[in-house]
Tab-separated table of N, CA and C in Angstrom:
chain	number	residue	atom	x	y	z
A	1107	MET	N	50.248	-8.365	12.432
A	1107	MET	CA	48.957	-7.761	12.818
A	1107	MET	C	47.915	-8.030	13.573
A	1108	SER	N	47.430	-7.595	13.781
A	1108	SER	CA	45.924	-7.450	14.775
A	1108	SER	C	45.386	-7.509	13.675
A	1109	GLN	N	43.957	-8.419	13.870
A	1109	GLN	CA	42.110	-8.636	13.288
A	1109	GLN	C	41.679	-7.084	13.593
A	1110	ALA	N	41.381	-6.950	12.815
A	1110	ALA	CA	40.332	-6.067	13.312
A	1110	ALA	C	39.176	-6.493	13.381
A	1111	LEU	N	38.039	-5.703	13.757
A	1111	LEU	CA	36.367	-6.332	14.433
A	1111	LEU	C	36.995	-7.085	14.979
A	1112	SER	N	37.866	-7.016	16.407
A	1112	SER	CA	38.175	-9.066	16.806
A	1112	SER	C	36.411	-9.527	17.783
A	1113	ASP	N	35.909	-7.465	17.745
A	1113	ASP	CA	34.774	-8.396	18.635
A	1113	ASP	C	32.883	-8.245	17.976
A	1114	MET	N	33.399	-8.767	16.495
A	1114	MET	CA	31.990	-8.546	15.750
A	1114	MET	C	31.712	-10.217	15.594
A	1115	THR	N	30.099	-10.071	15.706
A	1115	THR	CA	29.339	-10.562	15.950
A	1115	THR	C	27.974	-10.649	14.426
A	1116	VAL	N	27.398	-11.867	13.901
A	1116	VAL	CA	26.291	-11.499	13.057
A	1116	VAL	C	25.529	-11.021	14.304
A	1117	HIS	N	24.712	-9.771	13.520
A	1117	HIS	CA	23.156	-9.454	14.423
A	1117	HIS	C	22.409	-9.620	12.816
A	1118	HIS	N	22.423	-9.095	11.401
A	1118	HIS	CA	21.057	-9.510	11.062
A	1118	HIS	C	21.218	-9.699	9.398
A	1119	VAL	N	20.282	-9.787	8.636
A	1119	VAL	CA	20.192	-9.773	7.661
A	1119	VAL	C	19.319	-8.950	7.328
A	1120	GLY	N	19.140	-8.230	5.655
A	1120	GLY	CA	18.109	-7.853	5.513
A	1120	GLY	C	17.423	-7.670	4.301
A	1121	ILE	N	16.091	-7.818	4.190
A	1121	ILE	CA	15.262	-8.980	3.463
A	1121	ILE	C	14.515	-7.481	2.614
A	1122	SER	N	14.295	-7.328	1.325
A	1122	SER	CA	12.690	-6.491	0.775
A	1122	SER	C	11.904	-6.908	-0.097
A	1123	VAL	N	11.461	-7.359	1.060
A	1123	VAL	CA	9.500	-7.736	0.849
A	1123	VAL	C	8.647	-7.116	0.007
A	1124	ARG	N	8.088	-7.739	-0.607
A	1124	ARG	CA	6.971	-7.029	-1.090
A	1124	ARG	C	5.818	-6.424	-0.566
A	1125	ASN	N	5.217	-7.216	1.066
A	1125	ASN	CA	3.828	-6.662	1.623
A	1125	ASN	C	4.652	-6.996	3.180
A	1126	LEU	N	5.073	-6.185	4.147
A	1126	LEU	CA	5.061	-6.560	5.373
A	1126	LEU	C	4.875	-6.916	6.521
A	1127	GLU	N	3.511	-7.179	6.457
A	1127	GLU	CA	2.500	-7.889	6.855
A	1127	GLU	C	2.541	-9.234	6.314
A	1128	GLU	N	3.178	-10.037	5.712
A	1128	GLU	CA	2.588	-11.289	5.303
A	1128	GLU	C	4.381	-11.901	4.962
A	1129	ALA	N	5.025	-11.071	5.088
A	1129	ALA	CA	6.514	-11.588	5.402
A	1129	ALA	C	6.549	-11.621	7.315
A	1130	ILE	N	5.941	-10.711	7.456
A	1130	ILE	CA	6.781	-10.829	9.108
A	1130	ILE	C	5.674	-11.663	9.960
A	1131	ASP	N	4.567	-12.853	9.634
A	1131	ASP	CA	3.388	-13.587	9.639
A	1131	ASP	C	4.605	-15.114	8.989
A	1132	PHE	N	4.741	-14.940	7.981
A	1132	PHE	CA	5.399	-15.856	6.911
A	1132	PHE	C	6.291	-16.709	7.980
A	1133	TRP	N	6.858	-15.510	9.005
A	1133	TRP	CA	8.255	-16.139	9.813
A	1133	TRP	C	8.268	-15.982	10.997
A	1134	CYS	N	6.960	-15.720	11.649
A	1134	CYS	CA	6.616	-15.911	12.685
A	1134	CYS	C	5.954	-16.758	12.649
A	1135	ASP	N	5.348	-17.105	12.180
A	1135	ASP	CA	4.581	-18.677	11.951
A	1135	ASP	C	5.209	-20.044	11.831
A	1136	ILE	N	6.114	-19.834	10.713
A	1136	ILE	CA	6.638	-21.003	10.235
A	1136	ILE	C	7.850	-20.991	11.233
A	1137	PHE	N	8.559	-20.306	11.421
A	1137	PHE	CA	9.783	-20.384	12.280
A	1137	PHE	C	9.652	-20.000	13.901
A	1138	GLY	N	8.573	-19.310	13.886
A	1138	GLY	CA	8.313	-18.598	15.494
A	1138	GLY	C	9.323	-17.392	15.435
A	1139	PHE	N	9.833	-17.139	14.753
A	1139	PHE	CA	10.830	-15.422	15.493
A	1139	PHE	C	9.326	-14.124	15.857
A	1140	GLU	N	9.760	-13.413	16.364
A	1140	GLU	CA	8.921	-12.069	16.956
A	1140	GLU	C	9.136	-10.845	16.651
A	1141	VAL	N	8.539	-9.962	17.170
A	1141	VAL	CA	8.793	-8.918	16.053
A	1141	VAL	C	9.368	-8.541	16.906
A	1142	ASP	N	10.737	-7.979	16.496
A	1142	ASP	CA	11.890	-6.619	17.614
A	1142	ASP	C	11.327	-5.738	17.429
A	1143	PHE	N	10.857	-5.083	16.958
A	1143	PHE	CA	10.263	-3.918	16.686
A	1143	PHE	C	9.961	-3.107	15.124
A	1144	ARG	N	9.308	-2.024	14.618
A	1144	ARG	CA	9.321	-2.051	13.177
A	1144	ARG	C	9.598	-0.403	13.704
A	1145	ILE	N	9.725	0.945	12.394
A	1145	ILE	CA	10.039	2.193	12.192
A	1145	ILE	C	10.129	2.296	10.710
A	1146	GLU	N	9.520	3.783	10.322
A	1146	GLU	CA	9.142	3.831	8.899
A	1146	GLU	C	9.989	5.163	8.464
A	1147	ILE	N	10.384	5.354	7.639
A	1147	ILE	CA	11.094	6.276	7.159
A	1147	ILE	C	10.486	7.393	5.983
A	1148	ALA	N	9.571	7.967	6.203
A	1148	ALA	CA	9.121	8.482	5.677
A	1148	ALA	C	9.468	8.560	3.810
A	1149	PRO	N	10.971	9.588	3.804
A	1149	PRO	CA	11.381	10.451	2.422
A	1149	PRO	C	11.285	9.374	1.031
A	1150	ILE	N	11.605	8.510	1.691
A	1150	ILE	CA	11.824	6.868	0.166
A	1150	ILE	C	10.167	6.096	0.981
A	1151	LYS	N	9.373	6.222	1.704
A	1151	LYS	CA	8.270	5.573	1.688
A	1151	LYS	C	8.785	3.908	2.298
A	1152	ALA	N	9.074	3.590	3.614
A	1152	ALA	CA	10.007	2.664	3.814
A	1152	ALA	C	9.264	2.289	5.091
A	1153	LYS	N	8.694	1.045	4.949
A	1153	LYS	CA	8.332	1.153	6.248
A	1153	LYS	C	8.931	-0.610	6.640
A	1154	ILE	N	9.630	-0.523	7.767
A	1154	ILE	CA	11.009	-1.501	7.902
A	1154	ILE	C	10.317	-2.197	8.916
A	1155	ALA	N	10.547	-3.190	9.300
A	1155	ALA	CA	10.400	-4.442	10.801
A	1155	ALA	C	11.853	-5.108	10.882
A	1156	PHE	N	12.201	-5.539	12.584
A	1156	PHE	CA	12.893	-6.250	12.812
A	1156	PHE	C	12.193	-7.480	13.620
A	1157	ILE	N	12.346	-8.568	13.352
A	1157	ILE	CA	12.215	-9.848	14.041
A	1157	ILE	C	13.516	-10.482	14.354
A	1158	LYS	N	13.437	-11.368	15.543
A	1158	LYS	CA	14.069	-11.604	16.051
A	1158	LYS	C	13.781	-13.832	16.649
A	1159	ARG	N	15.252	-13.909	16.472
A	1159	ARG	CA	15.062	-15.794	16.792
A	1159	ARG	C	16.034	-15.769	17.374
A	1160	ASP	N	16.732	-15.763	19.188
A	1160	ASP	CA	17.707	-16.633	19.411
A	1160	ASP	C	18.681	-15.698	18.994
A	1161	GLY	N	18.791	-14.626	18.895
A	1161	GLY	CA	20.454	-13.243	19.306
A	1161	GLY	C	20.030	-12.636	17.500
A	1162	PHE	N	19.265	-13.844	16.373
A	1162	PHE	CA	19.609	-13.209	15.121
A	1162	PHE	C	18.257	-12.630	14.448
A	1163	ARG	N	18.288	-11.298	13.997
A	1163	ARG	CA	17.297	-10.934	13.360
A	1163	ARG	C	17.608	-10.995	12.077
A	1164	ILE	N	15.757	-9.961	11.532
A	1164	ILE	CA	15.902	-10.406	10.054
A	1164	ILE	C	15.616	-9.321	10.100
A	1165	GLU	N	15.981	-8.421	8.900
A	1165	GLU	CA	14.860	-6.982	8.597
A	1165	GLU	C	14.650	-7.006	7.694
A	1166	PHE	N	13.395	-6.351	7.272
A	1166	PHE	CA	12.370	-6.578	6.150
A	1166	PHE	C	11.885	-5.180	6.166
A	1167	PHE	N	12.151	-4.481	4.598
A	1167	PHE	CA	11.775	-3.641	4.406
A	1167	PHE	C	11.054	-3.757	3.147
A	1168	GLU	N	9.206	-3.171	3.425
A	1168	GLU	CA	8.310	-3.172	2.318
A	1168	GLU	C	8.795	-1.452	1.228
A	1169	ILE	N	9.614	-1.267	0.502
A	1169	ILE	CA	9.220	0.440	-0.132
A	1169	ILE	C	8.252	0.419	-1.250
A	1170	GLU	N	7.395	1.210	-1.033
A	1170	GLU	CA	6.218	1.526	-2.566
A	1170	GLU	C	6.944	1.722	-3.657
A	1171	GLY	N	6.531	1.094	-4.688
A	1171	GLY	CA	7.178	0.137	-5.695
A	1171	GLY	C	8.128	0.017	-5.640
A	1172	SER	N	8.500	-0.780	-4.761
A	1172	SER	CA	9.361	-2.179	-5.298
A	1172	SER	C	9.550	-3.141	-6.621
A	1173	SER	N	10.569	-3.217	-7.166
A	1173	SER	CA	10.641	-4.299	-8.088
A	1173	SER	C	10.336	-5.842	-7.388
A	1174	PRO	N	9.790	-6.695	-7.907
A	1174	PRO	CA	10.215	-8.543	-7.541
A	1174	PRO	C	11.306	-8.924	-8.082
A	1175	ALA	N	11.586	-9.652	-7.461
A	1175	ALA	CA	12.907	-10.392	-7.491
A	1175	ALA	C	12.558	-10.740	-9.674
A	1176	PRO	N	14.212	-11.126	-10.103
A	1176	PRO	CA	13.162	-11.491	-11.362
A	1176	PRO	C	13.520	-12.859	-11.738
A	1177	THR	N	12.905	-13.899	-12.402
A	1177	THR	CA	12.656	-14.638	-12.270
A	1177	THR	C	14.235	-15.916	-12.219
A	1178	SER	N	15.569	-15.672	-12.708
A	1178	SER	CA	16.422	-16.358	-12.701
A	1178	SER	C	16.831	-16.374	-11.266
A	1179	ARG	N	16.430	-15.508	-10.445
A	1179	ARG	CA	16.788	-15.576	-8.805
A	1179	ARG	C	15.926	-16.438	-8.082
A	1180	LEU	N	15.576	-16.956	-8.514
A	1180	LEU	CA	13.909	-17.513	-7.731
A	1180	LEU	C	14.251	-18.984	-7.277
A	1181	LYS	N	15.470	-19.559	-8.231
A	1181	LYS	CA	15.901	-20.600	-8.354
A	1181	LYS	C	17.609	-20.938	-7.995
A	1182	PRO	N	17.782	-21.564	-7.233
A	1182	PRO	CA	19.043	-21.768	-6.259
A	1182	PRO	C	19.590	-22.095	-7.661
A	1183	ASN	N	20.128	-22.843	-8.669
A	1183	ASN	CA	20.687	-23.235	-9.704
A	1183	ASN	C	21.240	-21.910	-10.369
A	1184	THR	N	20.151	-21.545	-11.170
A	1184	THR	CA	20.008	-19.788	-11.811
A	1184	THR	C	20.594	-18.565	-11.170
A	1185	ASP	N	20.346	-18.905	-9.670
A	1185	ASP	CA	20.402	-17.723	-9.073
A	1185	ASP	C	21.579	-17.280	-9.306
A	1186	LEU	N	22.786	-18.612	-9.128
A	1186	LEU	CA	23.849	-18.419	-8.890
A	1186	LEU	C	24.983	-18.310	-10.197
A	1187	GLU	N	24.069	-17.534	-11.152
A	1187	GLU	CA	24.478	-16.670	-12.611
A	1187	GLU	C	24.393	-15.203	-12.079
A	1188	THR	N	24.265	-14.058	-11.341
A	1188	THR	CA	23.542	-13.153	-10.755
A	1188	THR	C	25.087	-13.411	-10.213
A	1189	GLN	N	25.983	-12.188	-9.724
A	1189	GLN	CA	26.533	-12.017	-9.011
A	1189	GLN	C	25.802	-11.427	-7.161
A	1190	GLY	N	26.571	-10.928	-6.248
A	1190	GLY	CA	25.732	-10.453	-5.037
A	1190	GLY	C	25.068	-11.259	-3.983
A	1191	THR	N	24.025	-10.959	-3.342
A	1191	THR	CA	24.134	-12.018	-2.181
A	1191	THR	C	22.872	-12.875	-2.335
A	1192	LYS	N	22.843	-14.094	-2.035
A	1192	LYS	CA	22.716	-15.596	-2.536
A	1192	LYS	C	21.120	-15.676	-2.052
A	1193	HIS	N	21.229	-15.430	-0.395
A	1193	HIS	CA	20.503	-16.394	0.781
A	1193	HIS	C	20.965	-15.874	1.746
A	1194	ILE	N	19.279	-16.389	2.629
A	1194	ILE	CA	19.844	-16.705	4.248
A	1194	ILE	C	19.759	-18.328	4.189
A	1195	CYS	N	20.605	-18.762	5.025
A	1195	CYS	CA	21.036	-20.216	5.130
A	1195	CYS	C	20.662	-20.315	6.769
A	1196	PHE	N	19.862	-22.122	7.095
A	1196	PHE	CA	19.084	-22.137	8.977
A	1196	PHE	C	19.930	-23.168	8.584
A	1197	ALA	N	20.443	-24.268	10.065
A	1197	ALA	CA	21.239	-25.255	10.016
A	1197	ALA	C	19.816	-26.123	11.307
A	1198	VAL	N	19.340	-27.759	10.712
A	1198	VAL	CA	19.173	-27.943	11.393
A	1198	VAL	C	19.407	-29.620	11.133
A	1199	ASP	N	18.922	-30.373	12.860
A	1199	ASP	CA	19.609	-31.852	13.162
A	1199	ASP	C	18.913	-32.635	11.579
A	1200	ASP	N	17.883	-32.631	11.379
A	1200	ASP	CA	16.693	-33.271	10.378
A	1200	ASP	C	16.596	-32.510	9.034
A	1201	VAL	N	17.681	-32.713	8.087
A	1201	VAL	CA	17.244	-32.084	7.174
A	1201	VAL	C	15.551	-32.169	6.698
A	1202	GLN	N	15.652	-33.383	6.233
A	1202	GLN	CA	14.611	-34.857	5.845
A	1202	GLN	C	13.267	-34.153	5.934
A	1203	ALA	N	13.150	-34.310	7.341
A	1203	ALA	CA	12.199	-33.765	8.725
A	1203	ALA	C	12.142	-32.857	8.663
A	1204	ALA	N	12.370	-31.385	8.626
A	1204	ALA	CA	11.867	-29.915	8.170
A	1204	ALA	C	11.908	-30.139	6.730
A	1205	LEU	N	11.911	-30.774	5.413
A	1205	LEU	CA	11.683	-30.845	4.284
A	1205	LEU	C	10.008	-30.676	4.623
A	1206	GLU	N	10.154	-32.428	5.155
A	1206	GLU	CA	8.642	-32.457	4.929
A	1206	GLU	C	7.344	-31.366	5.514
A	1207	GLN	N	8.289	-31.036	6.475
A	1207	GLN	CA	7.678	-30.100	7.412
A	1207	GLN	C	6.477	-28.603	7.145
A	1208	LEU	N	8.286	-28.478	6.258
A	1208	LEU	CA	8.036	-26.906	5.605
A	1208	LEU	C	6.647	-27.295	4.753
A	1209	HIS	N	6.944	-28.984	3.583
A	1209	HIS	CA	6.300	-29.489	1.870
A	1209	HIS	C	5.264	-29.093	2.780
A	1210	ALA	N	4.179	-29.493	4.165
A	1210	ALA	CA	3.410	-30.321	4.254
A	1210	ALA	C	2.280	-28.736	4.994
A	1211	ARG	N	3.510	-27.465	5.239
A	1211	ARG	CA	2.190	-26.111	5.113
A	1211	ARG	C	2.446	-25.551	4.436
A	1212	GLY	N	2.761	-26.109	3.094
A	1212	GLY	CA	1.959	-25.366	1.667
A	1212	GLY	C	3.349	-24.492	1.817
A	1213	VAL	N	4.823	-24.739	1.807
A	1213	VAL	CA	5.555	-24.066	1.876
A	1213	VAL	C	6.196	-23.759	0.322
A	1214	ARG	N	6.910	-23.216	-0.347
A	1214	ARG	CA	7.510	-23.927	-1.922
A	1214	ARG	C	8.753	-23.894	-1.779
A	1215	ILE	N	8.843	-25.153	-1.983
A	1215	ILE	CA	10.228	-26.761	-2.062
A	1215	ILE	C	10.924	-25.407	-3.680
A	1216	VAL	N	11.639	-25.563	-3.618
A	1216	VAL	CA	12.036	-25.006	-5.092
A	1216	VAL	C	13.704	-26.164	-5.252
A	1217	GLY	N	14.593	-26.639	-4.298
A	1217	GLY	CA	15.572	-27.136	-4.692
A	1217	GLY	C	15.668	-28.391	-3.720
A	1218	ILE	N	16.031	-29.404	-3.926
A	1218	ILE	CA	16.501	-30.305	-3.324
A	1218	ILE	C	17.884	-31.855	-3.202
A	1219	MET	N	18.950	-31.348	-2.526
A	1219	MET	CA	19.978	-31.833	-2.731
A	1219	MET	C	19.971	-32.992	-2.034
A	1220	ARG	N	20.118	-34.527	-2.656
A	1220	ARG	CA	20.363	-35.442	-1.961
A	1220	ARG	C	21.275	-35.837	-2.161
A	1221	GLY	N	22.392	-35.335	-2.312
A	1221	GLY	CA	23.986	-35.986	-2.079
A	1221	GLY	C	25.122	-34.811	-2.427
A	1222	HIS	N	25.840	-34.772	-1.288
A	1222	HIS	CA	27.118	-33.698	-1.419
A	1222	HIS	C	27.676	-33.239	-2.743
A	1223	GLY	N	27.617	-32.799	-3.981
A	1223	GLY	CA	28.392	-32.331	-5.212
A	1223	GLY	C	27.128	-32.264	-6.120
A	1224	ARG	N	25.936	-32.812	-5.303
A	1224	ARG	CA	24.896	-32.245	-6.610
A	1224	ARG	C	24.281	-31.364	-6.707
A	1225	PRO	N	23.650	-31.164	-7.431
A	1225	PRO	CA	22.310	-29.429	-7.816
A	1225	PRO	C	21.514	-30.006	-6.796
A	1226	MET	N	21.262	-29.178	-7.302
A	1226	MET	CA	19.358	-28.752	-6.668
A	1226	MET	C	18.856	-29.176	-7.703
A	1227	ALA	N	17.736	-29.814	-7.200
A	1227	ALA	CA	16.638	-30.579	-7.839
A	1227	ALA	C	14.952	-29.729	-7.387
A	1228	ALA	N	13.919	-29.696	-7.808
A	1228	ALA	CA	12.876	-29.504	-8.510
A	1228	ALA	C	12.543	-31.396	-8.063
A	1229	GLU	N	11.309	-31.194	-7.338
A	1229	GLU	CA	10.415	-32.701	-6.878
A	1229	GLU	C	9.413	-31.904	-6.572
A	1230	ASP	N	8.358	-32.469	-7.413
A	1230	ASP	CA	6.937	-32.698	-6.608
A	1230	ASP	C	6.563	-33.022	-5.124
A	1231	ASP	N	6.953	-33.950	-5.676
A	1231	ASP	CA	6.757	-34.340	-3.851
A	1231	ASP	C	8.014	-34.927	-2.790
A	1232	PRO	N	8.444	-34.078	-2.029
A	1232	PRO	CA	9.793	-34.795	-1.545
A	1232	PRO	C	9.948	-35.499	-0.684
A	1233	ARG	N	8.911	-36.359	-0.289
A	1233	ARG	CA	8.503	-36.972	0.836
A	1233	ARG	C	10.242	-38.154	0.551
A	1234	LEU	N	10.278	-38.527	1.619
A	1234	LEU	CA	11.429	-40.166	1.355
A	1234	LEU	C	10.817	-40.701	0.998
A	1235	THR	N	10.848	-41.894	-0.099
A	1235	THR	CA	10.846	-43.028	-0.241
A	1235	THR	C	11.921	-44.011	-0.444
A	1236	PRO	N	12.002	-45.544	-1.028
A	1236	PRO	CA	13.055	-46.680	-0.634
A	1236	PRO	C	13.647	-46.451	-1.492
A	1237	ASP	N	13.638	-45.237	-2.928
A	1237	ASP	CA	14.409	-45.024	-3.508
A	1237	ASP	C	15.162	-43.695	-3.564
A	1238	LYS	N	14.886	-43.091	-2.732
A	1238	LYS	CA	15.289	-41.419	-2.802
A	1238	LYS	C	15.955	-41.549	-1.216
A	1239	PRO	N	18.134	-41.105	-1.316
A	1239	PRO	CA	18.434	-40.906	-0.506
A	1239	PRO	C	17.850	-39.566	0.440
A	1240	PRO	N	17.749	-40.045	2.195
A	1240	PRO	CA	17.354	-38.503	2.857
A	1240	PRO	C	17.881	-36.966	2.241
A	1241	ALA	N	17.164	-35.875	2.020
A	1241	ALA	CA	17.528	-34.363	1.674
A	1241	ALA	C	18.805	-33.869	2.463
A	1242	ALA	N	19.796	-33.522	1.616
A	1242	ALA	CA	21.398	-33.297	2.539
A	1242	ALA	C	21.106	-31.593	3.208
A	1243	ALA	N	20.174	-30.379	2.087
A	1243	ALA	CA	19.680	-29.733	1.796
A	1243	ALA	C	19.054	-29.073	1.340
A	1244	PHE	N	18.028	-28.193	1.242
A	1244	PHE	CA	17.038	-27.622	0.288
A	1244	PHE	C	16.676	-26.678	0.574
A	1245	PHE	N	16.124	-25.951	-0.641
A	1245	PHE	CA	15.784	-24.451	-0.785
A	1245	PHE	C	14.203	-24.103	-0.953
A	1246	PHE	N	13.719	-23.316	-0.128
A	1246	PHE	CA	12.516	-22.802	-0.610
A	1246	PHE	C	12.165	-21.109	-0.223
A	1247	LEU	N	11.384	-20.949	-0.971
A	1247	LEU	CA	11.230	-19.447	-1.149
A	1247	LEU	C	10.202	-19.017	0.070
A	1248	ASP	N	10.296	-17.425	0.344
A	1248	ASP	CA	9.093	-17.540	1.400
A	1248	ASP	C	8.305	-16.373	0.031
A	1249	VAL	N	7.306	-16.152	1.457
A	1249	VAL	CA	5.991	-15.147	0.681
A	1249	VAL	C	6.348	-14.310	-0.169
A	1250	SER	N	7.539	-12.959	0.034
A	1250	SER	CA	8.188	-12.257	-0.826
A	1250	SER	C	9.355	-12.670	-1.898
A	1251	ASP	N	9.500	-14.404	-2.233
A	1251	ASP	CA	9.912	-14.676	-3.232
A	1251	ASP	C	11.592	-15.073	-3.220
A	1252	THR	N	11.922	-14.738	-1.494
A	1252	THR	CA	13.169	-15.291	-0.985
A	1252	THR	C	14.395	-15.944	-1.456
A	1253	LEU	N	15.118	-16.488	-1.529
A	1253	LEU	CA	15.659	-17.919	-1.161
A	1253	LEU	C	15.958	-17.928	-0.154
A	1254	VAL	N	15.449	-19.351	0.195
A	1254	VAL	CA	16.024	-19.279	2.279
A	1254	VAL	C	16.758	-21.042	1.444
A	1255	GLU	N	17.570	-21.055	2.401
A	1255	GLU	CA	18.529	-23.041	2.478
A	1255	GLU	C	18.283	-22.990	4.046
A	1256	ILE	N	18.130	-23.984	3.761
A	1256	ILE	CA	18.546	-25.625	5.061
A	1256	ILE	C	19.979	-26.502	4.916
A	1257	VAL	N	20.722	-26.340	5.942
A	1257	VAL	CA	21.205	-27.422	6.372
A	1257	VAL	C	21.755	-28.397	6.833
A	1258	ARG	N	21.765	-28.945	7.129
A	1258	ARG	CA	22.171	-30.292	8.105
A	1258	ARG	C	23.131	-29.975	8.658
A	1259	ARG	N	22.903	-29.289	10.228
A	1259	ARG	CA	24.015	-28.960	11.028
A	1259	ARG	C	25.810	-29.323	11.191
A	1260	SER	N	25.317	-31.131	11.244
A	1260	SER	CA	26.032	-31.566	11.244
A	1260	SER	C	27.383	-32.134	9.761
A	1261	ASP	N	26.781	-30.943	8.715
A	1261	ASP	CA	28.027	-31.432	7.779
A	1261	ASP	C	29.152	-29.938	8.058
A	1262	PHE	N	28.943	-29.449	9.294
A	1262	PHE	CA	29.913	-28.226	9.638
A	1262	PHE	C	29.941	-28.142	10.263
A	1263	SER	N	31.188	-27.702	10.783
A	1263	SER	CA	31.828	-27.128	12.298
A	1263	SER	C	31.127	-26.332	13.131
A	1264	SER	N	31.276	-26.625	14.268
A	1264	SER	CA	30.739	-25.476	15.114
A	1264	SER	C	31.955	-23.962	15.300
């Protein structure tokens, strides 16, 4: 049997946001994305923007009157209790360095995994100390309360 969609590649992920401009500013400032294009769909009162970096795009939707994510969706461990799409994830070489950089910029860190097979745990101060191993992965919330994960690139095959 032949493989379906053999030319398939990842293109984008879509995220509903409370404020389109805040979302664009956050992702472009913190992660170096750039605006690809914008559109509006008047019948559903939607403002949409695509941002891109290294061939990957994020599509943001601002819909008038949209509802915020429920509290249980704002933490990685409780978010798993709800079916559906969970988060977007990016890989880096040094997770601990990324964690400390984002924390220093005021990004809301909501869970840190300091060993494989351990649940995410909140920490008031995620900086490395002699009694803490380096982070293996972590989650943060963007300006629209979207969960985003950072993992160590070397933990996965290419």
